[in-house]
Structure formats: structure tokens, C-alpha cells
PDB file of C-alpha atoms in Angstrom:
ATOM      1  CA  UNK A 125      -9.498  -3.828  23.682  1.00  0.00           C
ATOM      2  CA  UNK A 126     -11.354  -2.418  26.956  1.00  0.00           C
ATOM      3  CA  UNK A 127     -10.677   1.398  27.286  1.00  0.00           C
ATOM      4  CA  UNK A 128     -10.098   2.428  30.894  1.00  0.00           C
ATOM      5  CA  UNK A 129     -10.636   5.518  32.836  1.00  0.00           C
ATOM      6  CA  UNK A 130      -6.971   6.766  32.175  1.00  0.00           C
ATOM      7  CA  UNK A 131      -7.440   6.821  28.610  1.00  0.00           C
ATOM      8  CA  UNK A 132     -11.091   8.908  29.401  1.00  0.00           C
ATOM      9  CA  UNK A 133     -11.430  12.989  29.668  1.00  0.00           C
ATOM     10  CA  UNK A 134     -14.034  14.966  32.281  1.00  0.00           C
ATOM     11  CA  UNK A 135     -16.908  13.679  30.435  1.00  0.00           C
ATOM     12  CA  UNK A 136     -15.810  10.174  30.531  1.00  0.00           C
ATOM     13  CA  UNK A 137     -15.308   9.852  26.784  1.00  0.00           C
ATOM     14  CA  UNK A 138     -12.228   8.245  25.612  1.00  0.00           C
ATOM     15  CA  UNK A 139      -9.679  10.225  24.191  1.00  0.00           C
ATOM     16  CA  UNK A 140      -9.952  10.472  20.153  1.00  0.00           C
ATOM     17  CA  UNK A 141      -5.783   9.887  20.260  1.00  0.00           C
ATOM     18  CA  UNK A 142      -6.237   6.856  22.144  1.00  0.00           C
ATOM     19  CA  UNK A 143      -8.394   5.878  19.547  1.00  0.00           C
ATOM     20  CA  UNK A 144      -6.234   6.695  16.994  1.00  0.00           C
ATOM     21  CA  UNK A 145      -3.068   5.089  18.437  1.00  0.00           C
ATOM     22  CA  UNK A 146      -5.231   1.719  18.899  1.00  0.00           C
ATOM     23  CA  UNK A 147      -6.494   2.020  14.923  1.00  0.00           C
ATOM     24  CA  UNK A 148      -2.932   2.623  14.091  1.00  0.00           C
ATOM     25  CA  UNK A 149      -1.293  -0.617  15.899  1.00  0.00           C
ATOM     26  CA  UNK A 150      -4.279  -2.967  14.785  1.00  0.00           C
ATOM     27  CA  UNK A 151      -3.724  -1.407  10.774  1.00  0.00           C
ATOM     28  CA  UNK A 152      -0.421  -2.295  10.694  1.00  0.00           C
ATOM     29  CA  UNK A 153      -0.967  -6.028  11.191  1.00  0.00           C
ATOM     30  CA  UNK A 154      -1.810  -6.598   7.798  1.00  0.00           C
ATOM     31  CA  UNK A 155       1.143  -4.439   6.011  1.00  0.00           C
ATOM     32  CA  UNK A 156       3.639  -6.098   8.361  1.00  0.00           C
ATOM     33  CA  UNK A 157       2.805  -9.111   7.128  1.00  0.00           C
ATOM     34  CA  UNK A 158       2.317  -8.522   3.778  1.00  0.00           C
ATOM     35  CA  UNK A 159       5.921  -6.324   3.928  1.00  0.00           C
ATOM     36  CA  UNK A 160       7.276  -8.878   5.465  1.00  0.00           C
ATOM     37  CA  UNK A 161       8.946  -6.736   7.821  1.00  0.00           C
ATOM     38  CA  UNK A 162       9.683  -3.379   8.992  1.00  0.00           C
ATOM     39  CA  UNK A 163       6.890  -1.139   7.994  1.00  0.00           C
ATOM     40  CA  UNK A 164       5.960   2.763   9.060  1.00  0.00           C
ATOM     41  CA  UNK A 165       2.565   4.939   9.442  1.00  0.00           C
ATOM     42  CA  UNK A 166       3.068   7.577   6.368  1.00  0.00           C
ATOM     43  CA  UNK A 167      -0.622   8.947   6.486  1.00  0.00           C
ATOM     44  CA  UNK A 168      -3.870   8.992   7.950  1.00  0.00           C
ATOM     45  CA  UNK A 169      -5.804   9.472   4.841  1.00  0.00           C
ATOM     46  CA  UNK A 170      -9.388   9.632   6.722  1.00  0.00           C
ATOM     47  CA  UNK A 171     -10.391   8.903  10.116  1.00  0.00           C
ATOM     48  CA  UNK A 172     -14.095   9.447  11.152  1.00  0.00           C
ATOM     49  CA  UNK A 173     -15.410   9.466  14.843  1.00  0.00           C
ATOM     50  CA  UNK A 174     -18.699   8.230  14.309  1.00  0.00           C
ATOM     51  CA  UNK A 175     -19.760   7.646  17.765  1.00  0.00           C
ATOM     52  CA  UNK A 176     -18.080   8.538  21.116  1.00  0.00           C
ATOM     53  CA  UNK A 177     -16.807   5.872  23.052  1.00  0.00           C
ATOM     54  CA  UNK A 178     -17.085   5.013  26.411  1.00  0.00           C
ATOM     55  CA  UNK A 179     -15.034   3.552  29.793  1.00  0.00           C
ATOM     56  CA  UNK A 180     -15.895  -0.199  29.635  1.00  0.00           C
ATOM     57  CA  UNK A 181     -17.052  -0.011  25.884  1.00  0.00           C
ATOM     58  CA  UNK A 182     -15.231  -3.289  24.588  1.00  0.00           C
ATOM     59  CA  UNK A 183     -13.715  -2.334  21.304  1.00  0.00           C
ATOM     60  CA  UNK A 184     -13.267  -4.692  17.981  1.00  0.00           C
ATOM     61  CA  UNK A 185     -10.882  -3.767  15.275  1.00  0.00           C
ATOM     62  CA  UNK A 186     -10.949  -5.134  11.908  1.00  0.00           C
ATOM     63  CA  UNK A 187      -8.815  -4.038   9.195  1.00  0.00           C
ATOM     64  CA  UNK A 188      -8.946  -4.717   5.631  1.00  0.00           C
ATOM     65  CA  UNK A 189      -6.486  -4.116   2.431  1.00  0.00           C
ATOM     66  CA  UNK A 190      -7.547  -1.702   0.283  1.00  0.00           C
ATOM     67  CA  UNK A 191      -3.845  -1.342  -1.841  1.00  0.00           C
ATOM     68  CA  UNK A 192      -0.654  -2.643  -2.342  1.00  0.00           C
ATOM     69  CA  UNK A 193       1.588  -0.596  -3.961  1.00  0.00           C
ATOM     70  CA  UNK A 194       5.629  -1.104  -5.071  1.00  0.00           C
ATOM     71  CA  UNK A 195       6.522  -0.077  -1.427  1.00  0.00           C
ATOM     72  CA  UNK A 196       3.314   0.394   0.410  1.00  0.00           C
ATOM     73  CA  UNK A 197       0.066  -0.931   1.308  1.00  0.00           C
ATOM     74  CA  UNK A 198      -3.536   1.026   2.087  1.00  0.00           C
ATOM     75  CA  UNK A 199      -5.721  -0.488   4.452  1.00  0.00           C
ATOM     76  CA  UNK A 200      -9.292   0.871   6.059  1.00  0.00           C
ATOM     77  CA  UNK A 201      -9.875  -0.067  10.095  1.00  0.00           C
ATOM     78  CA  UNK A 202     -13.801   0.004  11.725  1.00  0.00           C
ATOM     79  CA  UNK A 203     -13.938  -0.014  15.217  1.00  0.00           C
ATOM     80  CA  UNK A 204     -16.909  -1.441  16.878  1.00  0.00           C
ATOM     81  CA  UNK A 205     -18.208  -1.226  20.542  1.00  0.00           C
ATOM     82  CA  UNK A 206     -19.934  -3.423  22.063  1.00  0.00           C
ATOM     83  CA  UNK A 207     -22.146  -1.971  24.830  1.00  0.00           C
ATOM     84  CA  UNK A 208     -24.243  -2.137  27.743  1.00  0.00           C
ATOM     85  CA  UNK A 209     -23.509  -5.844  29.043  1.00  0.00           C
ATOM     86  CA  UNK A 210     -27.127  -6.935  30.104  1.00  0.00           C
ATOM     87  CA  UNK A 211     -28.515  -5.721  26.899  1.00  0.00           C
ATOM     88  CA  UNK A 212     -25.284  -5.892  24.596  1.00  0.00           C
ATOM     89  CA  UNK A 213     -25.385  -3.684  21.521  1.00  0.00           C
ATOM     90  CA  UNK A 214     -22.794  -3.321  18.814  1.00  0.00           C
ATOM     91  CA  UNK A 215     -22.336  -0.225  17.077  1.00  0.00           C
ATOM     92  CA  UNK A 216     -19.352   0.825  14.182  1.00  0.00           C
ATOM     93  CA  UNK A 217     -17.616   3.748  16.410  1.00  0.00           C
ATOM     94  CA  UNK A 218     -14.937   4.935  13.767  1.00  0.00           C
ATOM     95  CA  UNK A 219     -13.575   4.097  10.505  1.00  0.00           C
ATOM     96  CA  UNK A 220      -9.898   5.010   9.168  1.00  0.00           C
ATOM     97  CA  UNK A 221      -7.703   4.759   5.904  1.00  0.00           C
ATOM     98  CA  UNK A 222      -4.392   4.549   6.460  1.00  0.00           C
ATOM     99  CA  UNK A 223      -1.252   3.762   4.386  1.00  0.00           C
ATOM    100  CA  UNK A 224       1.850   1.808   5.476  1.00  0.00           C
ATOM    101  CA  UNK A 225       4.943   1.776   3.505  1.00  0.00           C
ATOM    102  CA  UNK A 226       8.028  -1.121   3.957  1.00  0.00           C
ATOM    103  CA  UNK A 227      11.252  -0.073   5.014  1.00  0.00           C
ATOM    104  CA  UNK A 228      14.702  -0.778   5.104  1.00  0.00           C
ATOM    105  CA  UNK A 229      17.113  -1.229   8.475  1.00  0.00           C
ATOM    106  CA  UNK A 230      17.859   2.544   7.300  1.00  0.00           C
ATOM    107  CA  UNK A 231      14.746   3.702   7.010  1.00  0.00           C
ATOM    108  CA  UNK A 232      13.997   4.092   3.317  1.00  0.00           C
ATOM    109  CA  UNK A 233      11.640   2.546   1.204  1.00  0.00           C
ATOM    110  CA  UNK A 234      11.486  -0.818  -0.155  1.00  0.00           C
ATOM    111  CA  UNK A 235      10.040  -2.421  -2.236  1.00  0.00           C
ATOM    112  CA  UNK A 236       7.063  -4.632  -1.604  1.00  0.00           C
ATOM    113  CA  UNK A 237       7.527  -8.818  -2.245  1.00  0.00           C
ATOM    114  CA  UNK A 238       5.480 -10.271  -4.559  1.00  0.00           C
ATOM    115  CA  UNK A 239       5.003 -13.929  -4.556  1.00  0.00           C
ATOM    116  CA  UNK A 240       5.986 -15.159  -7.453  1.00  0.00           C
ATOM    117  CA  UNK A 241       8.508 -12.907  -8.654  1.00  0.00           C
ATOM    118  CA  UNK A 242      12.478 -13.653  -8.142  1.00  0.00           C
ATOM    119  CA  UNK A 243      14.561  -9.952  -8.117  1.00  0.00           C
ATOM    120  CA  UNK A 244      16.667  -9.517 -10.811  1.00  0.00           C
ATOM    121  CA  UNK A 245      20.234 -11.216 -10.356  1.00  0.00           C
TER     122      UNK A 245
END
């Protein structure tokens, strides 16, 4: 993902929400798929700006499961920039836990599959 100068303030730093919302949709890959379906942010348990990032800074996500729970699953995101194209650099701009949990076409909680197990009849 390539921030752009929309997404920049006066100083031509990137937003920290930006950030955020980017770390939230590349986190929820994972749970989605391990829900198998419908899943929901219920809390961003840490989020650290490490470095500031930059217009043109082309930004790597990589998330990685931390817990799965009856209905939801943990995962922590780092977010690296790669920099300065004639002398590229990589640095770890932020890191983030958050926590996912499944839900139902109403809404609530549900519970997690678990391969292997059958649901009670």
C-alpha cells in the first residue's frame, strides 16, 4: 500500500488513522478466514507508532495469530516501509494487537469452527 498526499497532514506525515484503518483491514484477513465468515473489530489492544511515515513510503503489512478463542481470534500486525528508492531501506513503522470476534447475520457472537469437531445434533 502507497500512502498518498490526501491521506498526509501540513508536515507531510501520514495520518496515524489512515494507518490505523489500513492495520485494521489487513488484520482481519486472517480471522475472516479462520471465522469463516462475518467477523468485527472489538478492540485495539495496542497500537505503537514507531516511526512516522511518509507520502511515497511503500507500506508492507503482515499479520500473525496470536489467539483463537470460542468466538474470537487475536492477531498482532507490523507495518514496514520501505524507503528512499535509489537507496531502499526497510524499517518496522508500527505494530498493533487487535482482536476479531465471528458473528452471526444478527450481529452476535458465534462461535469459532474447529476442524475436527461436528456440533452437537
Amino acid at each position: 500500500m502507497m500512502p498518498m498526499p490526501a491521506d498526509a497532514n501540513g508536515n507531510g506525515d501520514i495520518f496515524g488513522g489512515w494507518i490505523m484503518a489500513q492495520v485494521d483491514i489487513a488484520g482481519a484477513v486472517l480471522p475472516a478466514r479462520i471465522a469463516k465468515g462475518r467477523i468485527t473489530t472489538v478492540a485495539v489492544n495496542q497500537f505503537i507508532f514507531k516511526q512516522a511515515v511518509s507520502v511515497s513510503d511503500l507500506l508492507s503489512f503482515y499479520a500473525t495469530v496470536e489467539r483463537i478463542g470460542n468466538t474470537s481470534v487475536t492477531v498482532h500486525v507490523e507495518v514496514y516501509a520501505e524507503r528512499n528508492p535509489a537507496d531502499p531501506q526497510t524499517v518496522k513503522v508500527t505494530e498493533a494487537n487487535l482482536t476479531y470476534v465471528a458473528i452471526d447475520p444478527a450481529g452476535r457472537p458465534r462461535p469459532i469452527p474447529r476442524p475436527g469437531l461436528t456440533p452437537a445434533a
